[in-house]
Short mmCIF file of C-alpha atoms in Angstrom, two decimals:
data_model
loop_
_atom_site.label_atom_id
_atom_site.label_comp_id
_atom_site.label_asym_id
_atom_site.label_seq_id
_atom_site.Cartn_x
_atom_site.Cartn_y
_atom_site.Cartn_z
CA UNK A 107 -63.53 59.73 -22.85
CA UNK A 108 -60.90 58.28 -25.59
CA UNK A 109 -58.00 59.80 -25.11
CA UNK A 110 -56.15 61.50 -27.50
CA UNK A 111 -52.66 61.82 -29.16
CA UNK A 112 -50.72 63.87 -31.80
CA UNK A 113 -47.68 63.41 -34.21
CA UNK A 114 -46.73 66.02 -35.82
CA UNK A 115 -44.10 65.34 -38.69
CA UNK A 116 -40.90 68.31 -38.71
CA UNK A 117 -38.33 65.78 -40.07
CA UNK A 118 -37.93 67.20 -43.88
CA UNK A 119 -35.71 69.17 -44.78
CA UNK A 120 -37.79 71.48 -46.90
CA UNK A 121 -34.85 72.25 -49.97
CA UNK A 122 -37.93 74.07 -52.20
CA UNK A 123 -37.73 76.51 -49.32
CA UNK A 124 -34.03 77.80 -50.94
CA UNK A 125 -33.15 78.47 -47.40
CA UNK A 126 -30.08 77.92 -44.59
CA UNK A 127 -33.34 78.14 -42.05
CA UNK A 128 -35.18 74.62 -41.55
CA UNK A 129 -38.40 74.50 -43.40
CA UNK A 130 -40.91 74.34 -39.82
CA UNK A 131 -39.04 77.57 -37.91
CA UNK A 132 -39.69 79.78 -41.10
CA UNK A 133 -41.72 82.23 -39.08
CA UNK A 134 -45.47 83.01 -39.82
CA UNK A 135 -46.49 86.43 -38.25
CA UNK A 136 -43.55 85.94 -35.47
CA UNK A 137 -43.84 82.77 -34.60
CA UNK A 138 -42.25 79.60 -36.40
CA UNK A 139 -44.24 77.12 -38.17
CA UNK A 140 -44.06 73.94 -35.81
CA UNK A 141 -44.45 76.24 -32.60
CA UNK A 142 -48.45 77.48 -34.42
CA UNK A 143 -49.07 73.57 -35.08
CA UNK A 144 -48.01 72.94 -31.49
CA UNK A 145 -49.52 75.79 -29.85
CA UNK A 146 -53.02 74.29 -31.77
CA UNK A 147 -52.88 70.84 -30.84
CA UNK A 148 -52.16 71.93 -27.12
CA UNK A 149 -55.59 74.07 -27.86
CA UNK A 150 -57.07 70.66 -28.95
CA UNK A 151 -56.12 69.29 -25.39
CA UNK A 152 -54.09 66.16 -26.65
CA UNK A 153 -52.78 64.15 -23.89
CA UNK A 154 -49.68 63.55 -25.37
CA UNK A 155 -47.73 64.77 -28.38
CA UNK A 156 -44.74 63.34 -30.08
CA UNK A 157 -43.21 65.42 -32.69
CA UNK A 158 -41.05 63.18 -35.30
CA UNK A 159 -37.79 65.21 -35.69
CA UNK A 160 -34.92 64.80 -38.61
CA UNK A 161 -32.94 68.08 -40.12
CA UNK A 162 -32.45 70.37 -37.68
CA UNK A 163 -33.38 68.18 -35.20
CA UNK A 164 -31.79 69.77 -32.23
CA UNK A 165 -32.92 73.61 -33.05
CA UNK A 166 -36.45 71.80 -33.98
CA UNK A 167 -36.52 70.76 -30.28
CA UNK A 168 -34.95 73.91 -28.48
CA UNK A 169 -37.79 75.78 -30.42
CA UNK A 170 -40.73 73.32 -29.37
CA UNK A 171 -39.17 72.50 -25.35
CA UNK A 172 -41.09 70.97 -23.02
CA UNK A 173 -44.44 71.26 -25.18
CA UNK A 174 -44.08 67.96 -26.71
CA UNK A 175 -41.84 64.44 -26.85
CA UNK A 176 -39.97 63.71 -29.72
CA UNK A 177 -38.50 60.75 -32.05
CA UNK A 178 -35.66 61.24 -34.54
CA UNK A 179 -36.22 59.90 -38.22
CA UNK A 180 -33.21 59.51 -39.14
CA UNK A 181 -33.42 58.47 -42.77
CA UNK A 182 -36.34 60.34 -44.93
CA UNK A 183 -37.91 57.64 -46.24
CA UNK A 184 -41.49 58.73 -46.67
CA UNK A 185 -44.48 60.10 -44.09
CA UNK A 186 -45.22 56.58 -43.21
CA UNK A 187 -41.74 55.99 -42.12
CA UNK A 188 -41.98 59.07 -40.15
CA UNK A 189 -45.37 58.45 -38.13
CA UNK A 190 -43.45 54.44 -37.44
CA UNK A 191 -41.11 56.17 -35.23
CA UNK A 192 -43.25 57.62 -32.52
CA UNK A 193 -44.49 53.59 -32.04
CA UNK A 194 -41.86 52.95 -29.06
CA UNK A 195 -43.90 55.68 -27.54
CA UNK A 196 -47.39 55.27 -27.84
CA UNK A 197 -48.24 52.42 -30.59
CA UNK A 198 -49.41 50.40 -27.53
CA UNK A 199 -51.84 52.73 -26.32
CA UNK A 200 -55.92 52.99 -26.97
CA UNK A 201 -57.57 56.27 -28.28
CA UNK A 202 -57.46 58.39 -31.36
CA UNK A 203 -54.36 59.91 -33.17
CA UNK A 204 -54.24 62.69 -34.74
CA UNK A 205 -51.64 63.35 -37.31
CA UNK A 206 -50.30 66.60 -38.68
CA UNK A 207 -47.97 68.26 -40.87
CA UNK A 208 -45.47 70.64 -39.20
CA UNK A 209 -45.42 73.48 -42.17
CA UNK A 210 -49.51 73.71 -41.49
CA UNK A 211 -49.25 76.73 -39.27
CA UNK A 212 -52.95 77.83 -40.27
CA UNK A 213 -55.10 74.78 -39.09
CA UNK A 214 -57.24 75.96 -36.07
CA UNK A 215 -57.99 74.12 -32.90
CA UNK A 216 -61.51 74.27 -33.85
CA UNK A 217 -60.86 72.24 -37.27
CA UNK A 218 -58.72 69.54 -35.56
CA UNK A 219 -61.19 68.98 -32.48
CA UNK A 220 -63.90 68.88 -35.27
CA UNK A 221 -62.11 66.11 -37.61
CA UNK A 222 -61.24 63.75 -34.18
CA UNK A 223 -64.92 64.23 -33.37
CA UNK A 224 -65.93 63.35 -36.65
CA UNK A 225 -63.55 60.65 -36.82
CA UNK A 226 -64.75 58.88 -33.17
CA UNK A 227 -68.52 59.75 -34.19
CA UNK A 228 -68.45 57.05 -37.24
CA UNK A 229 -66.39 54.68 -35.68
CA UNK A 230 -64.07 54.66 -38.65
CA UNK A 231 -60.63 53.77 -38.08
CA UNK A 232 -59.21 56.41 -39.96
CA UNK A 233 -60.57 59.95 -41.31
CA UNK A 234 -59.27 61.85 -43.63
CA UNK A 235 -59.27 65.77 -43.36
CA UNK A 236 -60.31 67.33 -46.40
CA UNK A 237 -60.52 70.62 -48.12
CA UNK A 238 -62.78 72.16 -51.14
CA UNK A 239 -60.09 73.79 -53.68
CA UNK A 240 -61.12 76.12 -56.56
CA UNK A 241 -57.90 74.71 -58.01
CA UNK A 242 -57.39 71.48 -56.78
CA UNK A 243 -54.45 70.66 -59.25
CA UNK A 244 -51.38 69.29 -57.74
CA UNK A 245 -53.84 67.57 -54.80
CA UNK A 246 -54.80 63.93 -54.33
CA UNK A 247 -58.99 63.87 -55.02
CA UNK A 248 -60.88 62.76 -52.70
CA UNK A 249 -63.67 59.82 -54.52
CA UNK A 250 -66.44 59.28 -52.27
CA UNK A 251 -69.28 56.65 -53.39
CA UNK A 252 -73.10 57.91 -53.51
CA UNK A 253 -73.55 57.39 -50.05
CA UNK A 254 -70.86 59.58 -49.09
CA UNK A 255 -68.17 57.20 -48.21
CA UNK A 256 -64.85 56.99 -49.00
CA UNK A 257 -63.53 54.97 -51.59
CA UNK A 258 -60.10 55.91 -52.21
CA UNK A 259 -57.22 59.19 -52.96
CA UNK A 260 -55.89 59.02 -56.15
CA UNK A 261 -53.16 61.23 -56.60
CA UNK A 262 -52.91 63.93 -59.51
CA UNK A 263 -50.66 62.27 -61.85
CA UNK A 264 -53.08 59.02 -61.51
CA UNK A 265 -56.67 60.64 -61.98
CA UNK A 266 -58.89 60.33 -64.78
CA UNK A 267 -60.06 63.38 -66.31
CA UNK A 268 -63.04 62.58 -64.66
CA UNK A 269 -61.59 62.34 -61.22
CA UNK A 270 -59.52 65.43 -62.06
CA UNK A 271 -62.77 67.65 -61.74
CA UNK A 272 -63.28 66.59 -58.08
CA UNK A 273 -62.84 69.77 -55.80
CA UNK A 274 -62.37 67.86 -52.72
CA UNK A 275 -58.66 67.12 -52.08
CA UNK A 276 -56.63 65.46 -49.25
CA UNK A 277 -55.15 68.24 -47.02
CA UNK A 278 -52.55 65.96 -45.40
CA UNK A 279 -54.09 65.71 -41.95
CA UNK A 280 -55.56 62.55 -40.92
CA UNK A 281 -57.05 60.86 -38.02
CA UNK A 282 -56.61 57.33 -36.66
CA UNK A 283 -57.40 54.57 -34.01
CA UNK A 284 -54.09 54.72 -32.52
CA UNK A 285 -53.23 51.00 -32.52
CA UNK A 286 -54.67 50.16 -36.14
CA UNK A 287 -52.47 53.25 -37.38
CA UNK A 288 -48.81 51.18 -36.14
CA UNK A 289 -50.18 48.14 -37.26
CA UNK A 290 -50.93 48.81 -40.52
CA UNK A 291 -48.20 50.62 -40.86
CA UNK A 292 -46.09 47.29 -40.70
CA UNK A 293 -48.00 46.28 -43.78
CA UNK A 294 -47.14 49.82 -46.04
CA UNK A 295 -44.84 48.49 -48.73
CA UNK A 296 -41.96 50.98 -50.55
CA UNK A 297 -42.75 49.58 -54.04
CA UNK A 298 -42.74 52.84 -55.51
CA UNK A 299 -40.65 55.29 -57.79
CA UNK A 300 -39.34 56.97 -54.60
CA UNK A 301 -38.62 54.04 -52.50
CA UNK A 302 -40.51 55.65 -49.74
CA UNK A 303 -43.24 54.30 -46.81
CA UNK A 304 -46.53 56.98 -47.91
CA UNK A 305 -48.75 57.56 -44.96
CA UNK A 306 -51.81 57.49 -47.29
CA UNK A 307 -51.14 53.69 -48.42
CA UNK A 308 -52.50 53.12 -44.87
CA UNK A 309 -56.36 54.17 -46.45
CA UNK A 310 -55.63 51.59 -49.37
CA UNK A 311 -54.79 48.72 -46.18
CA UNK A 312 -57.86 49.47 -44.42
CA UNK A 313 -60.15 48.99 -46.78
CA UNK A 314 -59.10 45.89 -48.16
CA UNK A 315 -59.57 44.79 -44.89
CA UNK A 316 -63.32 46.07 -44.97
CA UNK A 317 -62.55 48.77 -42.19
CA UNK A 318 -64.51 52.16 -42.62
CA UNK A 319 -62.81 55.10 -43.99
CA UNK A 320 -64.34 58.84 -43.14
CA UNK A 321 -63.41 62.26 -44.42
CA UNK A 322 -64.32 65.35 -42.36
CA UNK A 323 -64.13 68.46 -44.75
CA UNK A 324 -63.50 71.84 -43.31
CA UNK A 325 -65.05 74.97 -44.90
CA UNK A 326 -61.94 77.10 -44.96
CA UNK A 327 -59.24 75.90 -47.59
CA UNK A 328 -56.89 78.09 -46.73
CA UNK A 329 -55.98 76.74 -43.06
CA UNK A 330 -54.65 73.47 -44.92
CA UNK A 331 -51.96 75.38 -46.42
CA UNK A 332 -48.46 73.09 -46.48
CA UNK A 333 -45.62 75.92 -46.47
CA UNK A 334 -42.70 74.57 -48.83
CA UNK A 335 -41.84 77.55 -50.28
CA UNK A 336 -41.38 81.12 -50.08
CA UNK A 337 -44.35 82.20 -52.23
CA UNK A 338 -46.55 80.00 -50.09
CA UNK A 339 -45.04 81.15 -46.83
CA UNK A 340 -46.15 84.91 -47.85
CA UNK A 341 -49.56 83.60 -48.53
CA UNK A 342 -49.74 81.63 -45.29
CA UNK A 343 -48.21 84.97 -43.36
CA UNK A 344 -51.14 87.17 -45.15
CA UNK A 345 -53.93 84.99 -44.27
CA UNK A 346 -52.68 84.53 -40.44
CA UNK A 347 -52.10 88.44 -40.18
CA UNK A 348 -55.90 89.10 -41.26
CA UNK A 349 -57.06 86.37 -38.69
CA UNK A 350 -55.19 88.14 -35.76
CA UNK A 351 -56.20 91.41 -36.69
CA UNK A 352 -59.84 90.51 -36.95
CA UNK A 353 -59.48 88.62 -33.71
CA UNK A 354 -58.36 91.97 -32.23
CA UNK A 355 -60.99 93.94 -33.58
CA UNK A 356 -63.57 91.89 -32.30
CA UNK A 357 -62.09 92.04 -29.17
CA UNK A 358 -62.29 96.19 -29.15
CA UNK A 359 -58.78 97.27 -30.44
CA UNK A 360 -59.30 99.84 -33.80
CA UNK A 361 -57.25 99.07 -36.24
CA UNK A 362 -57.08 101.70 -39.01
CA UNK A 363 -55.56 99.88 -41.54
CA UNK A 364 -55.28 95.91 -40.96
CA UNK A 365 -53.57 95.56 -44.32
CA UNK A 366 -50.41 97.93 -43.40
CA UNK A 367 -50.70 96.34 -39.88
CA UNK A 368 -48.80 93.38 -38.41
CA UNK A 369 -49.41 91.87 -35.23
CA UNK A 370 -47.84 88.99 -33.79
CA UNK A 371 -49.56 85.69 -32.62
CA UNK A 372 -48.91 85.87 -29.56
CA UNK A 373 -49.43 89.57 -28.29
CA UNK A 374 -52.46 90.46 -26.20
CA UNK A 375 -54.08 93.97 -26.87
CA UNK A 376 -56.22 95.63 -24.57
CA UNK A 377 -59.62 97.20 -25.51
CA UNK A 378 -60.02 100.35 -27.15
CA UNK A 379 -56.38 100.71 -27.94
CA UNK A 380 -56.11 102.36 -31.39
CA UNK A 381 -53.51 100.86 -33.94
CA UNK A 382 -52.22 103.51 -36.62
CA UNK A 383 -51.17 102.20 -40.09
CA UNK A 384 -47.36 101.25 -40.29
CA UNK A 385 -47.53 99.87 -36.83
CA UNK A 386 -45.33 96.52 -36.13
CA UNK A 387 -46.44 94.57 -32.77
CA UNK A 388 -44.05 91.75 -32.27
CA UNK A 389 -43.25 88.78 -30.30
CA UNK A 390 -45.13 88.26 -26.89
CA UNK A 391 -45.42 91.93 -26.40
CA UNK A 392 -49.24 93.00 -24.04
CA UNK A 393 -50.41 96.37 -24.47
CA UNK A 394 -52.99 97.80 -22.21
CA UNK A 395 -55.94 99.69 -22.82
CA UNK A 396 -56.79 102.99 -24.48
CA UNK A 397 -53.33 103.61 -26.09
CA UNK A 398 -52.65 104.87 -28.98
CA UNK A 399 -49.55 103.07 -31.07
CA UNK A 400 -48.52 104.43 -34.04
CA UNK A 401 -47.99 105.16 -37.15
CA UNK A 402 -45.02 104.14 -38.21
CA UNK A 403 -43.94 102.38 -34.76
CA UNK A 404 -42.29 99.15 -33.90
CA UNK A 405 -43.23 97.58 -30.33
CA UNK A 406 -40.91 94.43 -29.69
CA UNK A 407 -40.92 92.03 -26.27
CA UNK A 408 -42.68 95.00 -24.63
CA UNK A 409 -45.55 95.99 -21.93
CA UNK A 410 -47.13 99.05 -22.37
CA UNK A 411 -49.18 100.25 -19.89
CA UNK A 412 -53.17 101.74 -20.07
CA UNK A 413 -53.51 104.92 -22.09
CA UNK A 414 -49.67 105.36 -23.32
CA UNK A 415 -48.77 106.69 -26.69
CA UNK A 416 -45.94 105.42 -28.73
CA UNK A 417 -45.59 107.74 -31.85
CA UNK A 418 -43.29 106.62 -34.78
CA UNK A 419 -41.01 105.11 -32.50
CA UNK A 420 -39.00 102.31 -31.60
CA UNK A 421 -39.87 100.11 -28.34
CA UNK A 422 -37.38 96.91 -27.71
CA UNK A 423 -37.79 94.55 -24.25
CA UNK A 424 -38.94 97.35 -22.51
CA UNK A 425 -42.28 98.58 -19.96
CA UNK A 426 -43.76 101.68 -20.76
CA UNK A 427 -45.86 103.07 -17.69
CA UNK A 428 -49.27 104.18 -17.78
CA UNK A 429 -50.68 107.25 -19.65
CA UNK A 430 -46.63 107.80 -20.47
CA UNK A 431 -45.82 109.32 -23.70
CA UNK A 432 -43.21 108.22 -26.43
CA UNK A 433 -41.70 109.71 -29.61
CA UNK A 434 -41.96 111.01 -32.10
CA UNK A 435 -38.58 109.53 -33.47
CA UNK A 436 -37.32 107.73 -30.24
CA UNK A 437 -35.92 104.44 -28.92
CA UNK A 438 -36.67 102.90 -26.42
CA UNK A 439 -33.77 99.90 -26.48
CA UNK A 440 -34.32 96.68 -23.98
CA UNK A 441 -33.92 96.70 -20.23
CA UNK A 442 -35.56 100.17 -20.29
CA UNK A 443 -38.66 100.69 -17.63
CA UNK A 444 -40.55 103.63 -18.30
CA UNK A 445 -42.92 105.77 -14.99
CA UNK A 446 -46.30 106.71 -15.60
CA UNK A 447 -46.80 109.70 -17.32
CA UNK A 448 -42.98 109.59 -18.50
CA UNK A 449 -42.53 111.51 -21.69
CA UNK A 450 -40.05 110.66 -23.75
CA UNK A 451 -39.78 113.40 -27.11
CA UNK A 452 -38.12 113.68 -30.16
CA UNK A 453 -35.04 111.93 -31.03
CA UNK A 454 -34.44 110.34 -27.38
CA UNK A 455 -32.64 107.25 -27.01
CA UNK A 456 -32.98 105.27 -23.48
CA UNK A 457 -31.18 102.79 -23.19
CA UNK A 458 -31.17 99.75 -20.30
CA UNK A 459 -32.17 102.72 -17.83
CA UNK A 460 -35.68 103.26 -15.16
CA UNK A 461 -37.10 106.62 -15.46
CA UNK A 462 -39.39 107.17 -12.61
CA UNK A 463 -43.02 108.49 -12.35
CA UNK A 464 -43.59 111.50 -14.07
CA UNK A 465 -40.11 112.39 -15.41
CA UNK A 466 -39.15 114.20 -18.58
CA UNK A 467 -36.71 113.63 -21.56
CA UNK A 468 -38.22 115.67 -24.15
CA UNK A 469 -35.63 116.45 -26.70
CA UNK A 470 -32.54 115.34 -28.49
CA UNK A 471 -30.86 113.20 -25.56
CA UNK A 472 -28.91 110.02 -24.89
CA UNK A 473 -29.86 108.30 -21.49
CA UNK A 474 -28.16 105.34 -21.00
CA UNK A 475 -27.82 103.13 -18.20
CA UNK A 476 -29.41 105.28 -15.73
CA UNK A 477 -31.41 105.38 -12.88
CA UNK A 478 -33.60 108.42 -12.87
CA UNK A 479 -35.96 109.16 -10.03
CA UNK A 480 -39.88 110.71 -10.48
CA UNK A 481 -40.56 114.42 -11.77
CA UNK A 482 -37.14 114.84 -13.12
CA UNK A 483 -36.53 117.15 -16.03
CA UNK A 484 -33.62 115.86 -18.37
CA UNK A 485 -32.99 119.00 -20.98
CA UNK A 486 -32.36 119.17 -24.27
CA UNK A 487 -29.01 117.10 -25.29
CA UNK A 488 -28.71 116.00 -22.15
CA UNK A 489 -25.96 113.06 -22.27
CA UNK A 490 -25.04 109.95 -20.05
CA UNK A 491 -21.74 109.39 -20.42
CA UNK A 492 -21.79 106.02 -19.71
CA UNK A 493 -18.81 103.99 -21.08
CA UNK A 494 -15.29 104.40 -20.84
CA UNK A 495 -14.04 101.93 -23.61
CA UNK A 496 -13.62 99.16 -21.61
CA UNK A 497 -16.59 99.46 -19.13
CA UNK A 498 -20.04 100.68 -18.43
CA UNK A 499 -21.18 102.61 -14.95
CA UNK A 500 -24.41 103.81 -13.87
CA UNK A 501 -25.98 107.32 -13.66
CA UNK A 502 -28.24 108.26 -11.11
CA UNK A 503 -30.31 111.27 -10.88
CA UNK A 504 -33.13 111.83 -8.06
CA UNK A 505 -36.36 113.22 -7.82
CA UNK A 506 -37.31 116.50 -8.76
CA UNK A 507 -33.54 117.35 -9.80
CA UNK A 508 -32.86 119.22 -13.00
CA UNK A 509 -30.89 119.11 -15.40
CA UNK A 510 -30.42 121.80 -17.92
CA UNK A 511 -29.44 121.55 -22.17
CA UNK A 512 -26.53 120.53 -22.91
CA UNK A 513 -25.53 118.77 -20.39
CA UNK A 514 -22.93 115.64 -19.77
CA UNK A 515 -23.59 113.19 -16.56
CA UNK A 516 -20.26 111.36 -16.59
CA UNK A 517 -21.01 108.17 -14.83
CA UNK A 518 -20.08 107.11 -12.30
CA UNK A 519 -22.26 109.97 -11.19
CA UNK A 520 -25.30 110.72 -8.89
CA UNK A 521 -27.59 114.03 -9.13
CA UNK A 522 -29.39 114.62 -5.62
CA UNK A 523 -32.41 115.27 -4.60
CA UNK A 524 -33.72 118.46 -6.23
CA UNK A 525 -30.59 119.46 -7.45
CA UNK A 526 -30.01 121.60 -10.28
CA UNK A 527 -27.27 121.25 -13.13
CA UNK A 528 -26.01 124.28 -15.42
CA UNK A 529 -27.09 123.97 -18.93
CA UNK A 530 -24.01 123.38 -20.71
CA UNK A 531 -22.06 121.82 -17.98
CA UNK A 532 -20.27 118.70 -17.86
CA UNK A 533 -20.56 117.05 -14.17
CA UNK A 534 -18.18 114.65 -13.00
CA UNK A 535 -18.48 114.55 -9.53
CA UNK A 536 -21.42 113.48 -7.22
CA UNK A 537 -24.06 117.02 -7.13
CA UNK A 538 -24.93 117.00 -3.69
CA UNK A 539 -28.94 117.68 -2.92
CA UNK A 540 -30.55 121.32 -3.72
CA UNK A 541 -27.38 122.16 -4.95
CA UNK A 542 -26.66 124.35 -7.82
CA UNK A 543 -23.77 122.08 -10.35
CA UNK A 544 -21.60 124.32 -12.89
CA UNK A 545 -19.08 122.51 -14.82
CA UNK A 546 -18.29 124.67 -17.57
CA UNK A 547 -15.14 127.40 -18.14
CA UNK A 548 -16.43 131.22 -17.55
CA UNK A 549 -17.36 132.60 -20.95
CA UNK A 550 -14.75 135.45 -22.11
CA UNK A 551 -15.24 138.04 -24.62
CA UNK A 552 -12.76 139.30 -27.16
CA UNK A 553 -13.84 142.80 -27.72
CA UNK A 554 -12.92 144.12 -31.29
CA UNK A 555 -11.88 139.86 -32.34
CA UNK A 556 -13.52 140.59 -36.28
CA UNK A 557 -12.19 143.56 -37.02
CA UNK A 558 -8.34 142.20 -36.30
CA UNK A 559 -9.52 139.06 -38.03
CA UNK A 560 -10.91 140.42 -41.19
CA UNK A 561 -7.17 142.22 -40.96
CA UNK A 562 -5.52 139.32 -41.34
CA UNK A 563 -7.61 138.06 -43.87
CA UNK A 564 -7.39 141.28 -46.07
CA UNK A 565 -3.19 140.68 -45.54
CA UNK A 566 -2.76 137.16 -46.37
CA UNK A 567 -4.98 138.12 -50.00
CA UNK A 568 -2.20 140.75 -50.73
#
């Protein structure tokens, strides 16, 4: 079997892009540019990948890690230039090289294993990956012969009127016999208004040398998109977010509304989970199956367990337990682990705290840094009063306790076993277990209080 390489070329600096961020870790749906074309050629199964760096070079390469090698261009002087670098690493090698842009997050797995099939098929020694454009203007054309061979790429600005009707244009993406591609690339001369070594001159080489020249087209324009600026990188983020969410939906998640919801690349959905509109699903987060998310909620970095409901709600870093329930209106911040059947209501914040199996937060609280044990009932207001200005302690609270409204844990604090605290008290000492904790003054009334006040009012007017 040939074996088979990739460069992928991340070394401009993308300046239509209008942006501090370099051009290939502009995210699409999550997940930066390079880390999509990456994540595809490892789908491919490419024994080896060398990514040609340049701006950005060192946040390029903390992005892409140990998925691929990588060569620094350190002068931009043209795609050709760019592909010459990875030649100390594998320009001695036999097989097939595939070469692709780093701002073409869209191209599938499917289309590249397709073009270096193509390409070892007809024995050419390079292929071209093409595309059929409604609008092809601002594309090289494609000019095949009657037999279906290629003849050349002329670029926009060169073509006849004539060639200017041609449809088929050159996506960017090529494929080569690995040791023809670095020695031709010797031969690619700068002669031009830019000064600059163009990957495509290597077509031009070939065939004056008699060598065949293929083109493989793909059916779906839109996956050769080249990101370079913002209007382009909404386009690209549009077209990826209807490919996940029909990816889920074949898989047996509902999503109400796809166009009002975004999932990330790289989470996994379980079947029949049920996605309301106004839902967010981001990073790597995995939800189980038969829960209900949404609307309106934002799930970040999390797991959420089979059958949970999130309901317009906040989830960061966190693990939400089976069949538990969230929201409406809380947030769940990172570090937070979540029982099964935990509820957490209304206007709850939890904070980098474990709530065990079955326990209760249901209204209007603050739990923060905590460690609360299973069937515990946290009342309404409840507080953790976790930081002192300087440093941050640790509730704990143990199973079946309760704690009634109102009520301040000031940490560090632990609630025993089945223990019971006063609504409205404010515990700073340890409650020992089945023990009853009051920590609030004895109420006092002022008998007859409004009528001396409204006497003092009705003075001070004279």
């Amino acid at each position: 079997m040939t074996n088979t390489y990739a460069v992928v070329l991340a070394a401009g600096q993308g300046t239509r892009m209008k942006s501090k961020t370099y051009k290939v870790l502009h995210p699409v749906c999550g997940k930066p540019m390079v880390s999509h074309v990456i994540d595809h050629i490892n789908g491919l199964g490419a024994d080896r990948i060398v990514t040609v760096v340049g701006f950005g070079a060192e946040l390029v390469e903390e992005e892409i890690g140990d998925r691929s090698e990588f060569v620094l261009q350190e002068e931009q002087l043209g795609t050709g230039h760019a592909v010459q670098q990875a030649e100390g690493l594998i320009g001695d090698l036999d097989g097939t090289t595939i070469v692709v842009c780093g701002d073409t997050p869209l191209i599938t797995p499917e289309t590249m294993e397709a073009l270096v099939a193509h390409h070892n098929e007809t024995g050419a020694k390079a292929t071209i990956l093409t595309a059929y454009a409604q609008d092809p203007t601002g594309y090289g054309r494609v000019i095949r012969d009657e037999s279906g061979h290629v003849l050349r790429i002329v670029e926009q600005k060169d073509a006849s009127e004539a060639e200017k009707q041609i449809k088929e244009i050159n996506t960017g993406t090529y494929c080569f016999d690995n040791r023809t591609l670095f020695e031709t690339l010797r031969k690619v001369k700068n002669d031009n208004a830019q000064g600059e070594y163009y990957l495509p001159d290597v077509f031009g080489i070939l065939q004056t040398e008699g060598e065949t020249i293929a083109a493989y087209a793909t059916a779906d324009f839109e996956e050769t998109l080249g990101v370079n600026d913002r209007v382009v990188l909404a386009e690209a983020e549009r077209v990826m977010k209807q490919r996940i969410a029909e990816r889920h939906m074949r898989n047996g998640v509902s999503i109400i509304d796809p166009a009002t919801t975004y999932i990330s690349a790289d989470a996994e959905i379980g079947r029949d989970t049920v996605l309301l509109p106004g839902t967010m699903i981001e990073g790597k987060t995995v939800i189980g199956e038969d829960c209900t998310i949404g609307p309106n909620s934002q799930i970040m970095e999390s797991v959420i367990g089979n059958g949970a409901v999130i309901r317009q709600s906040v989830v960061i870093a966190s693990k939400i337990g089976e069949d538990a329930a969230v929201g409406p209106f809380a947030h769940i911040r990172p570090d937070t682990e979540l029982g099964s059947s935990v509820k957490i209501g209304n206007f709850v914040e939890v904070k980098k705290s474990v709530l065990g199996n079955g326990s209760k937060v249901s209204h209007l609280s603050y739990i923060g840094d905590a460690d609360i044990g299973e069937r515990v009932n946290m009342g309404c207001g409840t507080i953790t009063v976790n930081y002192d200005g300087v440093n941050k302690y640790r509730t704990t609270v143990e199973d079946d306790a309760f704690v009634g409204c109102n009520s301040n844990l000031v940490a560090p604090v632990t609630v025993g076993k089945g223990a019971y605290v006063a609504a409205g008290s404010t515990v700073t000492k340890n409650v020992p277990e089945e023990a009853l904790a009051i920590g609030r003054s004895r109420q006092e009334n002022k008998e007859g209080y409004v009528q001396k006040l409204n006497k003092k009012r009705s003075g001070g007017a004279n």
